[in-house]
Short mmCIF file of C-alpha atoms and ligand atoms in Angstrom, two decimals:
data_model
loop_
_atom_site.label_atom_id
_atom_site.label_comp_id
_atom_site.label_asym_id
_atom_site.label_seq_id
_atom_site.Cartn_x
_atom_site.Cartn_y
_atom_site.Cartn_z
CA MET A 1 1.78 6.68 -30.39
CA LYS A 2 1.36 10.44 -30.31
CA SER A 3 3.22 11.73 -27.25
CA PRO A 4 0.84 12.50 -24.33
CA LYS A 5 2.96 15.62 -23.48
CA ASN A 6 0.94 18.43 -25.40
CA TYR A 7 -2.36 17.08 -24.10
CA ILE A 8 -1.04 17.08 -20.58
CA GLU A 9 0.44 20.54 -21.02
CA GLN A 10 -2.96 21.83 -22.20
CA HIS A 11 -5.13 20.21 -19.54
CA LYS A 12 -2.77 20.06 -16.57
CA GLN A 13 -4.61 22.66 -14.43
CA ARG A 14 -7.74 20.79 -14.84
CA PHE A 15 -6.00 17.56 -13.96
CA ILE A 16 -4.79 19.10 -10.79
CA ASP A 17 -8.10 20.66 -9.85
CA GLU A 18 -9.93 17.47 -10.42
CA LEU A 19 -7.65 15.55 -8.02
CA ILE A 20 -7.85 18.28 -5.47
CA SER A 21 -11.59 18.00 -5.55
CA LEU A 22 -11.38 14.22 -5.08
CA LEU A 23 -9.08 14.70 -2.13
CA LYS A 24 -11.54 16.96 -0.37
CA ILE A 25 -13.82 13.98 0.42
CA PRO A 26 -12.51 12.27 3.61
CA SER A 27 -12.90 8.63 2.47
CA VAL A 28 -11.36 7.12 5.72
CA SER A 29 -12.40 3.43 5.52
CA ALA A 30 -11.22 2.60 9.10
CA ASP A 31 -13.67 5.02 10.72
CA PRO A 32 -17.43 4.28 10.36
CA HIS A 33 -17.98 8.06 10.95
CA TYR A 34 -16.99 8.65 7.43
CA LYS A 35 -19.25 6.14 5.84
CA LYS A 36 -21.11 8.60 3.82
CA GLU A 37 -18.02 10.23 2.53
CA VAL A 38 -16.54 6.89 1.45
CA LEU A 39 -19.72 6.01 -0.47
CA LEU A 40 -19.72 9.52 -2.04
CA THR A 41 -16.07 9.00 -3.16
CA ALA A 42 -17.17 5.76 -4.90
CA GLU A 43 -19.86 7.65 -6.80
CA GLU A 44 -17.34 10.39 -7.79
CA VAL A 45 -14.87 7.94 -9.07
CA LYS A 46 -17.52 6.19 -11.08
CA ASN A 47 -18.42 9.50 -12.79
CA ARG A 48 -14.85 10.34 -13.54
CA LEU A 49 -14.29 6.91 -15.12
CA GLN A 50 -17.34 7.65 -17.34
CA GLU A 51 -16.01 11.08 -18.26
CA ALA A 52 -12.59 9.48 -19.00
CA GLY A 53 -14.22 7.35 -21.74
CA CYS A 54 -15.28 3.97 -20.04
CA ASP A 55 -18.25 2.63 -21.74
CA THR A 56 -19.68 0.68 -18.82
CA VAL A 57 -19.25 1.98 -15.29
CA GLU A 58 -20.88 0.70 -11.97
CA VAL A 59 -20.58 0.91 -8.29
CA CYS A 60 -20.57 -2.81 -7.28
CA GLU A 61 -21.99 -3.64 -3.87
CA THR A 62 -19.95 -5.93 -1.55
CA PRO A 63 -20.50 -6.94 2.02
CA GLY A 64 -18.23 -3.87 2.82
CA TYR A 65 -17.64 -0.76 0.79
CA PRO A 66 -18.33 -0.91 -2.84
CA ILE A 67 -15.89 -1.44 -5.63
CA VAL A 68 -16.01 0.88 -8.57
CA TYR A 69 -15.82 -0.97 -12.00
CA GLY A 70 -15.39 0.52 -15.44
CA GLU A 71 -14.36 -0.83 -18.72
CA LYS A 72 -13.82 -0.08 -22.39
CA ILE A 73 -13.63 -3.11 -24.61
CA ILE A 74 -12.49 -2.21 -28.18
CA ASP A 75 -11.70 -5.60 -29.61
CA LYS A 76 -11.92 -9.04 -27.95
CA ASN A 77 -8.85 -10.11 -29.84
CA LEU A 78 -6.70 -7.43 -28.18
CA PRO A 79 -5.20 -7.79 -24.69
CA THR A 80 -6.94 -6.39 -21.60
CA VAL A 81 -5.18 -4.36 -19.02
CA LEU A 82 -6.94 -4.30 -15.57
CA VAL A 83 -6.11 -1.20 -13.50
CA TYR A 84 -6.40 -1.65 -9.76
CA GLY A 85 -6.37 1.25 -7.23
CA HIS A 86 -8.12 2.32 -4.03
CA TYR A 87 -10.19 5.27 -3.25
CA ASP A 88 -10.14 4.93 0.59
CA VAL A 89 -7.43 6.56 2.65
CA GLN A 90 -5.86 6.22 6.05
CA PRO A 91 -7.22 8.09 9.03
CA PRO A 92 -5.50 11.56 9.21
CA ASP A 93 -4.41 11.34 12.80
CA PRO A 94 -2.56 12.91 14.55
CA ILE A 95 -4.38 15.94 13.08
CA ASP A 96 -2.31 18.42 15.21
CA LEU A 97 0.77 17.66 13.27
CA TRP A 98 -0.52 18.71 9.79
CA ASN A 99 0.58 22.07 8.68
CA SER A 100 -2.68 22.42 6.73
CA PRO A 101 -5.96 20.48 7.24
CA PRO A 102 -5.76 17.05 5.81
CA PHE A 103 -8.91 17.34 3.61
CA GLU A 104 -8.26 20.90 2.47
CA PRO A 105 -5.60 20.23 -0.18
CA VAL A 106 -2.91 22.95 -0.68
CA ILE A 107 -0.06 23.27 -3.12
CA GLN A 108 3.29 23.78 -1.50
CA LYS A 109 6.85 23.68 -2.86
CA THR A 110 9.45 21.41 -1.07
CA GLU A 111 13.03 20.72 -1.52
CA LEU A 112 12.30 17.56 -3.54
CA HIS A 113 9.27 18.94 -5.20
CA PRO A 114 10.27 22.42 -6.51
CA GLU A 115 7.29 22.30 -8.97
CA GLY A 116 5.01 22.01 -5.92
CA ALA A 117 3.29 19.09 -4.28
CA ILE A 118 -0.36 18.64 -3.22
CA PHE A 119 -0.64 18.21 0.47
CA ALA A 120 -3.77 16.22 1.57
CA ARG A 121 -4.52 12.83 3.05
CA GLY A 122 -4.56 10.35 0.06
CA ALA A 123 -2.64 12.55 -2.25
CA CYS A 124 -0.14 9.94 -2.88
CA ASP A 125 -1.77 6.76 -1.31
CA ASP A 126 -3.69 6.26 -3.43
CA LYS A 127 -6.06 8.80 -4.89
CA GLY A 128 -3.28 10.76 -6.73
CA GLN A 129 -1.67 7.68 -8.14
CA MET A 130 -4.98 6.12 -8.97
CA TYR A 131 -6.22 9.28 -10.65
CA MET A 132 -3.15 9.25 -12.95
CA HIS A 133 -4.70 6.26 -14.57
CA VAL A 134 -8.05 7.88 -15.08
CA LYS A 135 -6.32 10.88 -16.74
CA ALA A 136 -4.09 8.60 -18.78
CA MET A 137 -7.36 6.91 -19.96
CA GLU A 138 -8.86 10.31 -20.90
CA PHE A 139 -5.78 11.05 -22.96
CA MET A 140 -6.08 7.73 -24.84
CA THR A 141 -9.65 7.82 -25.50
CA LYS A 142 -9.73 11.48 -26.59
CA ASN A 143 -6.68 11.06 -28.89
CA GLU A 144 -7.34 7.70 -30.56
CA ALA A 145 -4.41 6.31 -28.59
CA LEU A 146 -6.00 3.45 -26.67
CA PRO A 147 -4.43 0.28 -28.08
CA CYS A 148 -6.22 -2.36 -26.10
CA ASN A 149 -9.11 -3.15 -23.78
CA VAL A 150 -9.12 -1.67 -20.38
CA LYS A 151 -10.86 -2.58 -17.05
CA PHE A 152 -10.75 -0.48 -13.88
CA MET A 153 -11.29 -1.83 -10.44
CA ILE A 154 -11.02 0.72 -7.78
CA GLU A 155 -11.82 -0.42 -4.17
CA GLY A 156 -12.68 1.29 -0.95
CA GLU A 157 -11.26 -1.06 1.75
CA GLU A 158 -7.53 -1.38 0.87
CA GLU A 159 -6.45 0.49 4.03
CA VAL A 160 -8.41 -1.82 6.26
CA GLY A 161 -7.27 -5.21 4.64
CA SER A 162 -9.45 -5.55 1.47
CA GLU A 163 -11.86 -7.83 3.33
CA SER A 164 -14.52 -7.84 0.57
CA LEU A 165 -12.22 -8.25 -2.37
CA GLU A 166 -11.84 -12.00 -2.25
CA TRP A 167 -15.67 -12.18 -2.16
CA PHE A 168 -15.85 -9.91 -5.21
CA LEU A 169 -13.16 -11.75 -7.10
CA SER A 170 -14.65 -15.20 -6.66
CA ARG A 171 -18.01 -13.91 -7.94
CA ASN A 172 -16.70 -11.95 -10.87
CA GLN A 173 -13.96 -14.09 -12.46
CA GLU A 174 -15.29 -13.60 -16.00
CA LYS A 175 -15.91 -9.85 -15.62
CA LEU A 176 -12.32 -9.19 -14.27
CA SER A 177 -10.49 -11.54 -16.67
CA ASN A 178 -7.41 -9.81 -18.01
CA ASP A 179 -3.87 -10.20 -19.44
CA VAL A 180 -2.15 -8.13 -16.95
CA ILE A 181 -2.90 -6.01 -13.80
CA LEU A 182 -1.47 -2.50 -13.58
CA ILE A 183 -1.16 -0.83 -10.21
CA SER A 184 0.29 2.48 -9.09
CA ASP A 185 0.26 2.27 -5.26
CA THR A 186 3.92 2.02 -4.61
CA GLY A 187 6.90 4.35 -4.81
CA MET A 188 9.93 5.03 -7.07
CA ILE A 189 13.51 5.40 -5.88
CA SER A 190 13.75 9.17 -6.86
CA LYS A 191 12.65 11.50 -9.68
CA ASP A 192 15.64 10.49 -11.84
CA ALA A 193 15.64 6.80 -10.90
CA PRO A 194 12.48 5.29 -12.12
CA SER A 195 11.72 1.86 -10.60
CA ILE A 196 9.47 -1.05 -10.90
CA THR A 197 8.47 -2.66 -7.64
CA THR A 198 9.07 -6.40 -8.01
CA GLY A 199 8.21 -7.52 -4.48
CA LEU A 200 5.81 -6.74 -1.76
CA ARG A 201 5.75 -8.12 1.78
CA GLY A 202 2.98 -10.12 3.19
CA LEU A 203 1.33 -9.23 6.49
CA SER A 204 -0.09 -10.70 9.62
CA TYR A 205 -1.80 -8.20 11.96
CA VAL A 206 -2.96 -9.28 15.41
CA GLU A 207 -4.24 -7.67 18.54
CA VAL A 208 -3.46 -9.11 21.98
CA GLU A 209 -5.21 -8.63 25.22
CA VAL A 210 -3.66 -9.37 28.55
CA THR A 211 -6.03 -9.55 31.64
CA GLY A 212 -4.86 -9.57 35.20
CA PRO A 213 -7.23 -8.88 38.13
CA ASN A 214 -10.89 -8.71 37.44
CA ARG A 215 -11.02 -4.96 38.02
CA ASP A 216 -8.55 -1.93 38.35
CA LEU A 217 -6.86 -2.08 41.77
CA HIS A 218 -5.22 0.46 44.13
CA SER A 219 -1.52 0.22 43.21
CA GLY A 220 -0.49 0.70 46.79
CA LEU A 221 -2.83 -1.96 48.37
CA TYR A 222 -2.15 -4.56 45.66
CA GLY A 223 1.07 -3.39 44.07
CA GLY A 224 3.87 -6.05 44.25
CA ALA A 225 1.49 -8.86 44.94
CA VAL A 226 -0.63 -8.98 41.73
CA ALA A 227 0.52 -9.19 38.13
CA ASN A 228 0.25 -5.89 36.42
CA PRO A 229 -0.91 -6.64 32.90
CA ILE A 230 0.96 -3.69 31.25
CA ASN A 231 4.21 -4.96 32.95
CA ILE A 232 3.57 -8.49 31.87
CA LEU A 233 2.66 -7.42 28.27
CA THR A 234 5.80 -5.36 27.81
CA GLN A 235 7.97 -8.33 29.16
CA MET A 236 6.17 -10.60 26.66
CA ILE A 237 6.75 -8.24 23.83
CA ALA A 238 10.34 -7.78 24.69
CA GLN A 239 10.87 -11.59 24.51
CA LEU A 240 9.60 -11.70 20.93
CA THR A 241 13.09 -10.51 19.66
CA ASN A 242 16.65 -11.23 20.78
CA GLU A 243 19.77 -9.26 21.00
CA ASN A 244 20.22 -9.55 17.24
CA ASN A 245 16.78 -8.27 16.51
CA HIS A 246 15.91 -11.70 15.28
CA ILE A 247 12.38 -12.79 15.85
CA THR A 248 12.16 -15.65 18.52
CA ILE A 249 8.89 -17.27 17.54
CA PRO A 250 9.63 -20.95 16.90
CA GLY A 251 9.29 -21.72 13.19
CA PHE A 252 8.87 -18.19 12.09
CA TYR A 253 11.89 -18.25 9.69
CA ASP A 254 11.32 -21.84 8.46
CA GLN A 255 9.95 -21.00 5.08
CA VAL A 256 12.12 -17.72 4.56
CA GLU A 257 14.24 -18.16 1.52
CA ASP A 258 17.75 -16.85 1.84
CA LEU A 259 18.75 -14.65 -1.19
CA SER A 260 21.99 -15.72 -2.94
CA GLN A 261 25.01 -13.49 -2.50
CA ASP A 262 24.60 -12.61 -6.16
CA GLU A 263 21.06 -11.32 -5.61
CA ARG A 264 22.05 -9.42 -2.58
CA ALA A 265 24.86 -7.74 -4.47
CA LYS A 266 22.44 -6.79 -7.19
CA MET A 267 20.13 -5.20 -4.63
CA ALA A 268 22.98 -3.15 -3.20
CA GLU A 269 23.56 -1.50 -6.58
CA ALA A 270 20.27 0.36 -6.25
CA PRO A 271 21.00 4.06 -5.32
CA PHE A 272 20.76 4.59 -1.52
CA ASN A 273 22.26 7.10 0.83
CA LEU A 274 22.11 6.04 4.48
CA GLU A 275 22.93 9.55 5.74
CA ASN A 276 19.99 11.13 3.79
CA TYR A 277 17.74 8.36 4.95
CA GLN A 278 18.51 8.93 8.58
CA LYS A 279 18.31 12.81 8.09
CA ALA A 280 14.94 12.57 6.40
CA ILE A 281 13.28 10.88 9.42
CA GLY A 282 15.36 12.55 12.20
CA ILE A 283 17.35 9.52 13.60
CA LYS A 284 20.91 9.25 14.53
CA ASN A 285 21.33 5.56 13.68
CA VAL A 286 19.28 2.78 11.91
CA HIS A 287 18.24 -0.26 13.87
CA GLY A 288 17.47 -3.81 12.71
CA GLU A 289 18.38 -7.41 12.25
CA ALA A 290 22.05 -8.07 12.51
CA THR A 291 24.03 -8.90 9.30
CA TYR A 292 21.50 -7.32 6.93
CA THR A 293 21.64 -3.89 5.33
CA THR A 294 18.88 -1.17 5.76
CA ASN A 295 17.43 -2.07 2.31
CA GLU A 296 17.41 -5.69 3.06
CA ARG A 297 15.81 -5.24 6.52
CA ASN A 298 12.92 -3.29 4.91
CA SER A 299 12.22 -5.52 2.02
CA ILE A 300 13.44 -9.13 1.87
CA ARG A 301 13.39 -9.78 5.70
CA PRO A 302 10.38 -10.29 7.80
CA THR A 303 9.58 -8.09 10.78
CA LEU A 304 7.62 -7.79 13.92
CA ASP A 305 6.45 -4.39 15.02
CA VAL A 306 4.09 -3.04 17.83
CA ASN A 307 1.74 -0.53 16.20
CA GLY A 308 -0.02 0.48 19.31
CA ILE A 309 -0.03 -0.24 23.00
CA TRP A 310 -2.40 0.87 25.67
CA GLY A 311 -3.99 0.20 29.00
CA GLY A 312 -4.33 1.78 32.46
CA TYR A 313 -4.53 5.53 33.09
CA THR A 314 -3.32 7.86 30.36
CA GLY A 315 -5.39 10.91 31.21
CA GLU A 316 -4.13 14.20 32.71
CA GLY A 317 -2.21 14.05 35.98
CA ALA A 318 -1.50 10.80 37.94
CA LYS A 319 -3.79 8.01 39.03
CA THR A 320 -2.35 5.30 41.09
CA VAL A 321 -3.72 2.09 39.58
CA ILE A 322 -2.96 -1.45 38.59
CA PRO A 323 -5.13 -1.89 35.43
CA SER A 324 -7.11 -4.94 34.79
CA LYS A 325 -6.22 -4.99 31.11
CA ALA A 326 -3.41 -4.22 28.72
CA TYR A 327 -3.64 -4.32 24.92
CA ALA A 328 -1.27 -4.18 21.88
CA LYS A 329 -1.62 -4.22 18.12
CA ILE A 330 1.18 -6.09 16.43
CA SER A 331 2.03 -6.46 12.82
CA MET A 332 4.50 -8.83 11.16
CA ARG A 333 5.70 -8.19 7.59
CA LEU A 334 6.22 -11.44 5.80
CA VAL A 335 8.29 -12.56 2.79
CA PRO A 336 7.63 -14.94 -0.08
CA ASN A 337 6.75 -18.49 1.12
CA GLN A 338 5.65 -17.51 4.57
CA ASP A 339 2.03 -18.37 4.89
CA TRP A 340 0.17 -15.53 6.71
CA LYS A 341 -2.35 -17.86 8.42
CA GLU A 342 0.38 -20.25 9.59
CA ILE A 343 2.48 -17.37 10.92
CA THR A 344 -0.51 -15.98 12.85
CA GLN A 345 -1.05 -19.39 14.39
CA LEU A 346 2.72 -19.68 15.32
CA PHE A 347 2.45 -16.23 16.97
CA LYS A 348 -0.64 -17.14 18.89
CA ASN A 349 1.00 -20.30 20.25
CA HIS A 350 4.17 -18.79 21.20
CA PHE A 351 2.56 -15.63 22.74
CA GLU A 352 0.18 -17.68 24.74
CA SER A 353 3.15 -19.91 25.97
CA LEU A 354 4.97 -16.64 27.17
CA ALA A 355 2.15 -15.77 29.65
CA PRO A 356 2.69 -16.56 33.26
CA ASP A 357 -0.42 -18.09 34.92
CA SER A 358 -0.92 -14.79 36.86
CA VAL A 359 -2.72 -13.45 33.78
CA LYS A 360 -4.98 -14.43 30.94
CA VAL A 361 -3.95 -13.77 27.34
CA GLU A 362 -6.07 -13.52 24.21
CA VAL A 363 -4.63 -13.28 20.70
CA LYS A 364 -7.17 -11.88 18.25
CA PRO A 365 -5.96 -12.17 14.46
CA HIS A 366 -7.04 -9.26 12.33
CA HIS A 367 -6.20 -9.37 8.63
CA GLY A 368 -3.29 -10.53 6.63
CA GLY A 369 -1.95 -11.51 3.14
CA GLN A 370 0.73 -13.04 1.14
CA ALA A 371 3.89 -11.48 -0.20
CA TYR A 372 4.40 -11.28 -3.86
CA VAL A 373 7.34 -11.15 -6.36
CA THR A 374 7.03 -10.15 -10.04
CA PRO A 375 9.24 -11.96 -12.47
CA ILE A 376 11.45 -9.59 -14.47
CA ASP A 377 11.55 -11.63 -17.66
CA GLY A 378 7.87 -11.40 -18.46
CA ILE A 379 6.35 -9.07 -21.14
CA GLU A 380 4.50 -6.92 -18.47
CA TYR A 381 7.86 -6.05 -16.90
CA GLN A 382 9.46 -5.28 -20.34
CA ALA A 383 6.46 -3.17 -21.36
CA ALA A 384 6.69 -1.07 -17.99
CA ASP A 385 10.52 -0.88 -18.59
CA LYS A 386 10.10 0.36 -22.08
CA ALA A 387 7.43 2.93 -20.95
CA PHE A 388 9.97 4.32 -18.35
CA GLN A 389 12.50 4.64 -21.00
CA GLU A 390 10.24 6.67 -23.22
CA THR A 391 9.51 9.26 -20.46
CA PHE A 392 12.56 9.21 -18.32
CA GLY A 393 15.16 8.30 -20.90
CA LYS A 394 16.51 5.40 -18.81
CA SER A 395 15.67 1.90 -17.65
CA ALA A 396 13.76 1.21 -14.54
CA ILE A 397 15.55 -0.27 -11.54
CA PRO A 398 13.74 -3.41 -10.00
CA GLN A 399 13.12 -2.84 -6.36
CA ARG A 400 11.52 -4.94 -3.72
CA SER A 401 9.36 -2.98 -1.43
CA GLY A 402 8.57 -3.42 2.25
CA GLY A 403 4.93 -2.44 2.02
CA SER A 404 2.03 -4.76 1.44
CA ILE A 405 -0.81 -4.96 -1.08
CA PRO A 406 -2.27 -8.26 -0.11
CA ILE A 407 -4.66 -8.34 -3.08
CA VAL A 408 -1.79 -8.69 -5.55
CA SER A 409 -1.18 -12.39 -4.54
CA MET A 410 -4.86 -12.87 -4.38
CA PHE A 411 -5.18 -11.75 -8.01
CA GLU A 412 -2.65 -14.32 -9.02
CA LYS A 413 -4.44 -17.02 -7.07
CA ASN A 414 -7.97 -16.09 -8.29
CA LEU A 415 -7.55 -14.75 -11.76
CA GLY A 416 -4.07 -16.24 -12.66
CA SER A 417 -2.81 -12.70 -13.42
CA LYS A 418 0.56 -11.12 -13.10
CA THR A 419 0.67 -7.63 -11.70
CA ILE A 420 3.01 -4.78 -12.67
CA LEU A 421 3.67 -2.13 -10.10
CA MET A 422 4.54 1.22 -11.56
CA GLY A 423 4.78 3.57 -8.59
CA PHE A 424 5.31 7.31 -8.86
CA GLY A 425 5.52 8.35 -5.17
CA LEU A 426 8.68 9.12 -3.18
CA ASP A 427 9.39 7.56 0.23
CA THR A 428 9.42 11.04 1.51
CA ASP A 429 5.85 11.71 0.53
CA ALA A 430 4.76 10.80 4.03
CA ILE A 431 2.02 8.26 3.17
CA HIS A 432 0.02 7.30 6.29
CA SER A 433 1.71 10.19 8.12
CA PRO A 434 0.82 13.79 8.78
CA ASN A 435 1.44 16.07 5.70
CA GLU A 436 1.13 13.46 3.08
CA HIS A 437 1.81 14.91 -0.24
CA PHE A 438 2.33 14.02 -3.94
CA GLY A 439 4.58 15.96 -6.40
CA ILE A 440 2.76 17.63 -9.21
CA TRP A 441 5.73 16.66 -11.42
CA ASN A 442 5.30 12.94 -10.32
CA TYR A 443 1.50 13.14 -11.00
CA LEU A 444 2.02 14.44 -14.47
CA LYS A 445 4.86 12.16 -15.21
CA GLY A 446 2.80 9.20 -14.27
CA ILE A 447 -0.04 10.32 -16.66
CA GLU A 448 2.54 10.69 -19.35
CA THR A 449 4.15 7.27 -18.76
CA ILE A 450 1.16 5.02 -18.27
CA PRO A 451 -0.09 5.29 -22.07
CA TYR A 452 3.29 3.94 -23.23
CA PHE A 453 2.78 0.94 -20.98
CA TYR A 454 -0.46 0.12 -22.80
CA GLN A 455 1.22 0.56 -26.20
CA HIS A 456 4.31 -1.51 -25.45
CA PHE A 457 2.33 -4.20 -23.63
CA THR A 458 -0.11 -4.49 -26.53
CA ASP A 459 2.80 -4.73 -29.02
CA LEU A 460 4.64 -7.42 -27.01
CA PHE A 461 1.51 -9.31 -26.43
CA GLN A 462 0.70 -9.43 -30.12
CA ASN A 463 4.18 -10.44 -30.93
CA ASN A 464 4.21 -13.12 -28.53
CA LYS A 465 0.88 -14.74 -29.62
N1 LIG B 1 0.01 1.67 -0.95
C1 LIG B 1 0.19 1.04 0.22
C2 LIG B 1 1.38 -0.08 0.21
C3 LIG B 1 2.75 0.36 -0.29
C4 LIG B 1 3.24 1.72 -0.14
C5 LIG B 1 3.51 -0.52 -0.83
C6 LIG B 1 4.49 1.92 -0.65
C7 LIG B 1 4.77 -0.24 -1.31
C8 LIG B 1 5.21 1.06 -1.27
C9 LIG B 1 -1.10 0.53 0.81
O1 LIG B 1 -2.10 1.43 0.68
C10 LIG B 1 -0.91 0.08 2.11
O2 LIG B 1 -0.80 1.02 3.14
N2 LIG B 1 -0.96 -1.15 2.55
C11 LIG B 1 -0.92 -1.65 3.95
C12 LIG B 1 -1.53 -3.00 4.07
C13 LIG B 1 -2.98 -3.07 4.25
C14 LIG B 1 -3.39 -4.55 4.50
C15 LIG B 1 -3.45 -2.25 5.34
C16 LIG B 1 0.44 -1.62 4.48
O3 LIG B 1 1.36 -1.90 3.87
O4 LIG B 1 0.56 -1.33 5.63
MN1 LIG B 2 -2.09 2.30 -1.08
MN1 LIG B 3 -1.79 2.75 2.36
#
């Protein structure tokens, strides 16, 4: 295959400008306020797929936000790569902590991105990484370098749990049939350590509500004699982990597989510097489950975290009150074999059992998903590894990530497909945080690497027939 380098060099300013214009549309799926913008982004993505050389493009309705579909089928006997990505983004809050407005992208140099990085919500997660695939497609179609069939499926509800995706998958099995799914929605270890994400954690997300008295009470008149739901809620949460930061929900670890010493030793070989890790996020020391390393804690071990907690008076000044209600949002990251629905039920039973009878407790399950592991002996892994060798001059490091993309296990269940996760973001790119950014070097390197995946995958596929 002709190297994509020249083409990228000639068109890189346009590639950057196009991404910037996509980043200007605030496609926040969590907030109904942005409905118009989310829908507009879907239209934009559809047009870009068409310009990049897809023969069929459509915005497919679902019960929620639409899924953008595009395809180019060149020969039924050749393999088909299905690219998945998402055009929705996380809410930008807290806005005050951004150095520039989240939907007015700017390019700024940083220590890790001396070539400049684009700062905007969605720059890395996932508009920037998704758009690398659109531009790689453009390169391949404009240079007679497309070796196989391609399908794109770009959704708009990933950041809120991909609720419509199973609906869509079950109705479009034929249309979405493929030989491999390719996703760039994860990270890489560093700019000189390309990596393939071989594992994702599952998720169970719940909201809890603790109700005490039937109305807010004067904290002098009633204080001491009536359960304060905030006090009770925090006591209940505190009981969910023990002194070893082990989760105390009965049965929680029953299905968790212990990795062999061998596998743990292999994991520990991946480059990692604890001091830099701590420095980058401004902490003096790490914290987590006893007897596991930081990299194990954030990838192969399940967790429980409070994501938000509220109740009572939080306005200016003081108000003396015992609130009627207290709430928390809690997420549990899960590992292979833990069933998210089962874990949600275990949480519910346990949490309810912790409540004294002076309060009422309600546990409301939100969304969830299963964990995923990619085998490293399949042709999809080999093809990705060869692609990285072409553009980085070295093999990729397999790495299990702590994040979740619940649809990956759904793809396997519904379509029987394996997924390959080729991420180009850095952990320090601040996804979901203020000042999210994506390095221009990473963006262009992604565009350069992706066509090699297609080439090697097609070759390996044909040889394996
Ligand atoms: N792209 C992320 C997931 C991710 C990031 C995985 C980096 C591995 C490395 C995705 O957009 C995301 O944020 N997923 C959510 C789950 C979803 C159900 C809301 C997450 O992990 O919190
Ligand atoms: Mn993402
Ligand atoms: Mn995300």
